[in-house]
């Protein structure tokens, strides 16, 4: 399970870092040009959510007799 927890943390970190960069780009370039950078934290957040869901699901399957 160490790999799965590492990857969950990786996607959470990628979401946070890309959100910070997206906010910085919006403030630097304006909404029109900078708003396209919001796709990266959305995709990373979706990967984090999918990974977290699957880890919980697999842990539940491991605990059943």
PDB file of N, CA and C in Angstrom:
ATOM      1  N   UNK A   1       0.813  -1.215   0.000  1.00  0.00           N
ATOM      2  CA  UNK A   1       0.000   0.000   0.000  1.00  0.00           C
ATOM      3  C   UNK A   1       0.848   1.267   0.000  1.00  0.00           C
ATOM      4  N   UNK A   2       2.145   1.144   0.214  1.00  0.00           N
ATOM      5  CA  UNK A   2       2.995   2.327   0.269  1.00  0.00           C
ATOM      6  C   UNK A   2       2.972   3.074  -1.056  1.00  0.00           C
ATOM      7  N   UNK A   3       3.035   2.343  -2.163  1.00  0.00           N
ATOM      8  CA  UNK A   3       3.010   2.968  -3.486  1.00  0.00           C
ATOM      9  C   UNK A   3       1.718   3.739  -3.695  1.00  0.00           C
ATOM     10  N   UNK A   4       0.605   3.148  -3.305  1.00  0.00           N
ATOM     11  CA  UNK A   4      -0.694   3.789  -3.506  1.00  0.00           C
ATOM     12  C   UNK A   4      -0.821   5.058  -2.668  1.00  0.00           C
ATOM     13  N   UNK A   5      -0.339   5.016  -1.442  1.00  0.00           N
ATOM     14  CA  UNK A   5      -0.388   6.217  -0.601  1.00  0.00           C
ATOM     15  C   UNK A   5       0.551   7.292  -1.129  1.00  0.00           C
ATOM     16  N   UNK A   6       1.709   6.888  -1.656  1.00  0.00           N
ATOM     17  CA  UNK A   6       2.628   7.850  -2.251  1.00  0.00           C
ATOM     18  C   UNK A   6       1.983   8.533  -3.449  1.00  0.00           C
ATOM     19  N   UNK A   7       1.346   7.751  -4.313  1.00  0.00           N
ATOM     20  CA  UNK A   7       0.728   8.329  -5.507  1.00  0.00           C
ATOM     21  C   UNK A   7      -0.458   9.224  -5.144  1.00  0.00           C
ATOM     22  N   UNK A   8      -1.201   8.880  -4.099  1.00  0.00           N
ATOM     23  CA  UNK A   8      -2.281   9.749  -3.638  1.00  0.00           C
ATOM     24  C   UNK A   8      -1.709  11.084  -3.177  1.00  0.00           C
ATOM     25  N   UNK A   9      -0.637  11.041  -2.419  1.00  0.00           N
ATOM     26  CA  UNK A   9       0.026  12.270  -1.980  1.00  0.00           C
ATOM     27  C   UNK A   9       0.614  13.053  -3.137  1.00  0.00           C
ATOM     28  N   UNK A  10       1.139  12.337  -4.117  1.00  0.00           N
ATOM     29  CA  UNK A  10       1.694  12.999  -5.299  1.00  0.00           C
ATOM     30  C   UNK A  10       0.625  13.790  -6.035  1.00  0.00           C
ATOM     31  N   UNK A  11      -0.537  13.192  -6.253  1.00  0.00           N
ATOM     32  CA  UNK A  11      -1.599  13.896  -6.982  1.00  0.00           C
ATOM     33  C   UNK A  11      -2.161  15.051  -6.166  1.00  0.00           C
ATOM     34  N   UNK A  12      -2.191  14.917  -4.845  1.00  0.00           N
ATOM     35  CA  UNK A  12      -2.616  16.036  -4.006  1.00  0.00           C
ATOM     36  C   UNK A  12      -1.615  17.185  -4.114  1.00  0.00           C
ATOM     37  N   UNK A  13      -0.333  16.868  -4.055  1.00  0.00           N
ATOM     38  CA  UNK A  13       0.698  17.906  -4.195  1.00  0.00           C
ATOM     39  C   UNK A  13       0.651  18.543  -5.579  1.00  0.00           C
ATOM     40  N   UNK A  14       0.439  17.724  -6.610  1.00  0.00           N
ATOM     41  CA  UNK A  14       0.340  18.262  -7.970  1.00  0.00           C
ATOM     42  C   UNK A  14      -0.858  19.190  -8.101  1.00  0.00           C
ATOM     43  N   UNK A  15      -1.961  18.849  -7.443  1.00  0.00           N
ATOM     44  CA  UNK A  15      -3.147  19.705  -7.470  1.00  0.00           C
ATOM     45  C   UNK A  15      -2.863  21.044  -6.808  1.00  0.00           C
ATOM     46  N   UNK A  16      -2.255  21.014  -5.643  1.00  0.00           N
ATOM     47  CA  UNK A  16      -1.978  22.252  -4.907  1.00  0.00           C
ATOM     48  C   UNK A  16      -0.978  23.123  -5.653  1.00  0.00           C
ATOM     49  N   UNK A  17       0.102  22.519  -6.126  1.00  0.00           N
ATOM     50  CA  UNK A  17       1.130  23.295  -6.828  1.00  0.00           C
ATOM     51  C   UNK A  17       0.587  23.882  -8.123  1.00  0.00           C
ATOM     52  N   UNK A  18      -0.153  23.090  -8.886  1.00  0.00           N
ATOM     53  CA  UNK A  18      -0.693  23.615 -10.146  1.00  0.00           C
ATOM     54  C   UNK A  18      -1.764  24.668  -9.898  1.00  0.00           C
ATOM     55  N   UNK A  19      -2.500  24.572  -8.795  1.00  0.00           N
ATOM     56  CA  UNK A  19      -3.481  25.613  -8.468  1.00  0.00           C
ATOM     57  C   UNK A  19      -2.777  26.922  -8.126  1.00  0.00           C
ATOM     58  N   UNK A  20      -1.680  26.833  -7.385  1.00  0.00           N
ATOM     59  CA  UNK A  20      -0.915  28.039  -7.053  1.00  0.00           C
ATOM     60  C   UNK A  20      -0.353  28.672  -8.322  1.00  0.00           C
ATOM     61  N   UNK A  21       0.189  27.851  -9.204  1.00  0.00           N
ATOM     62  CA  UNK A  21       0.736  28.373 -10.459  1.00  0.00           C
ATOM     63  C   UNK A  21      -0.368  28.971 -11.321  1.00  0.00           C
ATOM     64  N   UNK A  22      -1.532  28.325 -11.366  1.00  0.00           N
ATOM     65  CA  UNK A  22      -2.644  28.851 -12.161  1.00  0.00           C
ATOM     66  C   UNK A  22      -3.109  30.202 -11.628  1.00  0.00           C
ATOM     67  N   UNK A  23      -3.202  30.332 -10.316  1.00  0.00           N
ATOM     68  CA  UNK A  23      -3.602  31.617  -9.724  1.00  0.00           C
ATOM     69  C   UNK A  23      -2.561  32.685 -10.025  1.00  0.00           C
ATOM     70  N   UNK A  24      -1.289  32.307  -9.936  1.00  0.00           N
ATOM     71  CA  UNK A  24      -0.223  33.253 -10.253  1.00  0.00           C
ATOM     72  C   UNK A  24      -0.287  33.688 -11.723  1.00  0.00           C
ATOM     73  N   UNK A  25      -0.540  32.746 -12.628  1.00  0.00           N
ATOM     74  CA  UNK A  25      -0.623  33.080 -14.052  1.00  0.00           C
ATOM     75  C   UNK A  25      -1.838  33.960 -14.342  1.00  0.00           C
ATOM     76  N   UNK A  26      -2.945  33.718 -13.660  1.00  0.00           N
ATOM     77  CA  UNK A  26      -4.126  34.569 -13.843  1.00  0.00           C
ATOM     78  C   UNK A  26      -3.827  35.983 -13.374  1.00  0.00           C
ATOM     79  N   UNK A  27      -3.129  36.100 -12.246  1.00  0.00           N
ATOM     80  CA  UNK A  27      -2.813  37.447 -11.754  1.00  0.00           C
ATOM     81  C   UNK A  27      -1.783  38.141 -12.637  1.00  0.00           C
ATOM     82  N   UNK A  28      -0.888  37.387 -13.248  1.00  0.00           N
ATOM     83  CA  UNK A  28       0.156  37.982 -14.085  1.00  0.00           C
ATOM     84  C   UNK A  28      -0.348  38.328 -15.485  1.00  0.00           C
ATOM     85  N   UNK A  29      -1.162  37.446 -16.073  1.00  0.00           N
ATOM     86  CA  UNK A  29      -1.571  37.622 -17.463  1.00  0.00           C
ATOM     87  C   UNK A  29      -3.000  38.113 -17.626  1.00  0.00           C
ATOM     88  N   UNK A  30      -3.774  38.087 -16.564  1.00  0.00           N
ATOM     89  CA  UNK A  30      -5.180  38.452 -16.668  1.00  0.00           C
ATOM     90  C   UNK A  30      -6.045  37.218 -16.878  1.00  0.00           C
ATOM     91  N   UNK A  31      -7.345  37.399 -16.704  1.00  0.00           N
ATOM     92  CA  UNK A  31      -8.272  36.272 -16.758  1.00  0.00           C
ATOM     93  C   UNK A  31      -8.337  35.631 -18.142  1.00  0.00           C
ATOM     94  N   UNK A  32      -8.328  36.439 -19.190  1.00  0.00           N
ATOM     95  CA  UNK A  32      -8.490  35.912 -20.552  1.00  0.00           C
ATOM     96  C   UNK A  32      -7.385  34.915 -20.908  1.00  0.00           C
ATOM     97  N   UNK A  33      -6.147  35.271 -20.683  1.00  0.00           N
ATOM     98  CA  UNK A  33      -5.037  34.392 -21.038  1.00  0.00           C
ATOM     99  C   UNK A  33      -4.712  33.385 -19.931  1.00  0.00           C
ATOM    100  N   UNK A  34      -4.905  33.762 -18.683  1.00  0.00           N
ATOM    101  CA  UNK A  34      -4.506  32.909 -17.571  1.00  0.00           C
ATOM    102  C   UNK A  34      -5.510  31.846 -17.186  1.00  0.00           C
ATOM    103  N   UNK A  35      -6.748  31.991 -17.620  1.00  0.00           N
ATOM    104  CA  UNK A  35      -7.776  31.040 -17.194  1.00  0.00           C
ATOM    105  C   UNK A  35      -7.562  29.647 -17.769  1.00  0.00           C
ATOM    106  N   UNK A  36      -6.841  29.536 -18.868  1.00  0.00           N
ATOM    107  CA  UNK A  36      -6.608  28.207 -19.447  1.00  0.00           C
ATOM    108  C   UNK A  36      -5.728  27.347 -18.541  1.00  0.00           C
ATOM    109  N   UNK A  37      -4.970  27.966 -17.652  1.00  0.00           N
ATOM    110  CA  UNK A  37      -4.116  27.209 -16.739  1.00  0.00           C
ATOM    111  C   UNK A  37      -4.915  26.509 -15.644  1.00  0.00           C
ATOM    112  N   UNK A  38      -6.179  26.826 -15.503  1.00  0.00           N
ATOM    113  CA  UNK A  38      -7.010  26.170 -14.485  1.00  0.00           C
ATOM    114  C   UNK A  38      -7.319  24.716 -14.830  1.00  0.00           C
ATOM    115  N   UNK A  39      -7.103  24.319 -16.076  1.00  0.00           N
ATOM    116  CA  UNK A  39      -7.380  22.937 -16.458  1.00  0.00           C
ATOM    117  C   UNK A  39      -6.434  21.965 -15.744  1.00  0.00           C
ATOM    118  N   UNK A  40      -5.205  22.407 -15.467  1.00  0.00           N
ATOM    119  CA  UNK A  40      -4.228  21.516 -14.834  1.00  0.00           C
ATOM    120  C   UNK A  40      -4.602  21.142 -13.403  1.00  0.00           C
ATOM    121  N   UNK A  41      -4.987  22.098 -12.543  1.00  0.00           N
ATOM    122  CA  UNK A  41      -5.404  21.665 -11.204  1.00  0.00           C
ATOM    123  C   UNK A  41      -6.699  20.857 -11.216  1.00  0.00           C
ATOM    124  N   UNK A  42      -7.561  21.117 -12.185  1.00  0.00           N
ATOM    125  CA  UNK A  42      -8.799  20.333 -12.279  1.00  0.00           C
ATOM    126  C   UNK A  42      -8.472  18.882 -12.626  1.00  0.00           C
ATOM    127  N   UNK A  43      -7.615  18.678 -13.618  1.00  0.00           N
ATOM    128  CA  UNK A  43      -7.240  17.312 -14.001  1.00  0.00           C
ATOM    129  C   UNK A  43      -6.476  16.599 -12.886  1.00  0.00           C
ATOM    130  N   UNK A  44      -5.565  17.305 -12.239  1.00  0.00           N
ATOM    131  CA  UNK A  44      -4.814  16.700 -11.137  1.00  0.00           C
ATOM    132  C   UNK A  44      -5.742  16.385  -9.962  1.00  0.00           C
ATOM    133  N   UNK A  45      -6.715  17.255  -9.706  1.00  0.00           N
ATOM    134  CA  UNK A  45      -7.685  16.999  -8.644  1.00  0.00           C
ATOM    135  C   UNK A  45      -8.559  15.797  -8.949  1.00  0.00           C
ATOM    136  N   UNK A  46      -8.914  15.638 -10.221  1.00  0.00           N
ATOM    137  CA  UNK A  46      -9.693  14.463 -10.611  1.00  0.00           C
ATOM    138  C   UNK A  46      -8.865  13.187 -10.454  1.00  0.00           C
ATOM    139  N   UNK A  47      -7.588  13.242 -10.799  1.00  0.00           N
ATOM    140  CA  UNK A  47      -6.714  12.082 -10.619  1.00  0.00           C
ATOM    141  C   UNK A  47      -6.562  11.755  -9.133  1.00  0.00           C
ATOM    142  N   UNK A  48      -6.445  12.795  -8.296  1.00  0.00           N
ATOM    143  CA  UNK A  48      -6.359  12.585  -6.848  1.00  0.00           C
ATOM    144  C   UNK A  48      -7.639  11.935  -6.321  1.00  0.00           C
ATOM    145  N   UNK A  49      -8.782  12.448  -6.740  1.00  0.00           N
ATOM    146  CA  UNK A  49     -10.050  11.890  -6.279  1.00  0.00           C
ATOM    147  C   UNK A  49     -10.241  10.449  -6.718  1.00  0.00           C
ATOM    148  N   UNK A  50      -9.879  10.149  -7.963  1.00  0.00           N
ATOM    149  CA  UNK A  50     -10.003   8.780  -8.459  1.00  0.00           C
ATOM    150  C   UNK A  50      -9.062   7.850  -7.705  1.00  0.00           C
ATOM    151  N   UNK A  51      -7.851   8.309  -7.462  1.00  0.00           N
ATOM    152  CA  UNK A  51      -6.878   7.491  -6.742  1.00  0.00           C
ATOM    153  C   UNK A  51      -7.342   7.235  -5.312  1.00  0.00           C
ATOM    154  N   UNK A  52      -7.834   8.275  -4.642  1.00  0.00           N
ATOM    155  CA  UNK A  52      -8.298   8.133  -3.258  1.00  0.00           C
ATOM    156  C   UNK A  52      -9.498   7.181  -3.189  1.00  0.00           C
ATOM    157  N   UNK A  53     -10.413   7.312  -4.141  1.00  0.00           N
ATOM    158  CA  UNK A  53     -11.579   6.435  -4.191  1.00  0.00           C
ATOM    159  C   UNK A  53     -11.160   4.975  -4.371  1.00  0.00           C
ATOM    160  N   UNK A  54     -10.227   4.738  -5.280  1.00  0.00           N
ATOM    161  CA  UNK A  54      -9.806   3.367  -5.543  1.00  0.00           C
ATOM    162  C   UNK A  54      -9.024   2.776  -4.367  1.00  0.00           C
ATOM    163  N   UNK A  55      -8.216   3.580  -3.683  1.00  0.00           N
ATOM    164  CA  UNK A  55      -7.486   3.082  -2.513  1.00  0.00           C
ATOM    165  C   UNK A  55      -8.471   2.686  -1.419  1.00  0.00           C
ATOM    166  N   UNK A  56      -9.480   3.525  -1.180  1.00  0.00           N
ATOM    167  CA  UNK A  56     -10.497   3.187  -0.166  1.00  0.00           C
ATOM    168  C   UNK A  56     -11.245   1.922  -0.560  1.00  0.00           C
ATOM    169  N   UNK A  57     -11.549   1.793  -1.838  1.00  0.00           N
ATOM    170  CA  UNK A  57     -12.290   0.624  -2.313  1.00  0.00           C
ATOM    171  C   UNK A  57     -11.448  -0.646  -2.149  1.00  0.00           C
ATOM    172  N   UNK A  58     -10.181  -0.569  -2.495  1.00  0.00           N
ATOM    173  CA  UNK A  58      -9.309  -1.737  -2.373  1.00  0.00           C
ATOM    174  C   UNK A  58      -9.059  -2.104  -0.910  1.00  0.00           C
ATOM    175  N   UNK A  59      -8.949  -1.110  -0.031  1.00  0.00           N
ATOM    176  CA  UNK A  59      -8.790  -1.402   1.394  1.00  0.00           C
ATOM    177  C   UNK A  59     -10.037  -2.088   1.932  1.00  0.00           C
ATOM    178  N   UNK A  60     -11.205  -1.696   1.454  1.00  0.00           N
ATOM    179  CA  UNK A  60     -12.443  -2.333   1.874  1.00  0.00           C
ATOM    180  C   UNK A  60     -12.520  -3.777   1.411  1.00  0.00           C
ATOM    181  N   UNK A  61     -12.024  -4.048   0.203  1.00  0.00           N
ATOM    182  CA  UNK A  61     -12.026  -5.419  -0.303  1.00  0.00           C
ATOM    183  C   UNK A  61     -11.034  -6.294   0.449  1.00  0.00           C
ATOM    184  N   UNK A  62      -9.917  -5.714   0.874  1.00  0.00           N
ATOM    185  CA  UNK A  62      -8.921  -6.481   1.620  1.00  0.00           C
ATOM    186  C   UNK A  62      -9.424  -6.881   3.000  1.00  0.00           C
ATOM    187  N   UNK A  63     -10.315  -6.098   3.592  1.00  0.00           N
ATOM    188  CA  UNK A  63     -10.784  -6.359   4.950  1.00  0.00           C
ATOM    189  C   UNK A  63     -11.937  -7.355   4.991  1.00  0.00           C
ATOM    190  N   UNK A  64     -12.596  -7.587   3.864  1.00  0.00           N
ATOM    191  CA  UNK A  64     -13.717  -8.535   3.860  1.00  0.00           C
ATOM    192  C   UNK A  64     -13.187  -9.961   3.945  1.00  0.00           C
ATOM    193  N   UNK A  65     -13.898 -10.823   4.699  1.00  0.00           N
ATOM    194  CA  UNK A  65     -13.435 -12.217   4.847  1.00  0.00           C
ATOM    195  C   UNK A  65     -13.637 -13.040   3.600  1.00  0.00           C
TER     196      UNK A  65
END
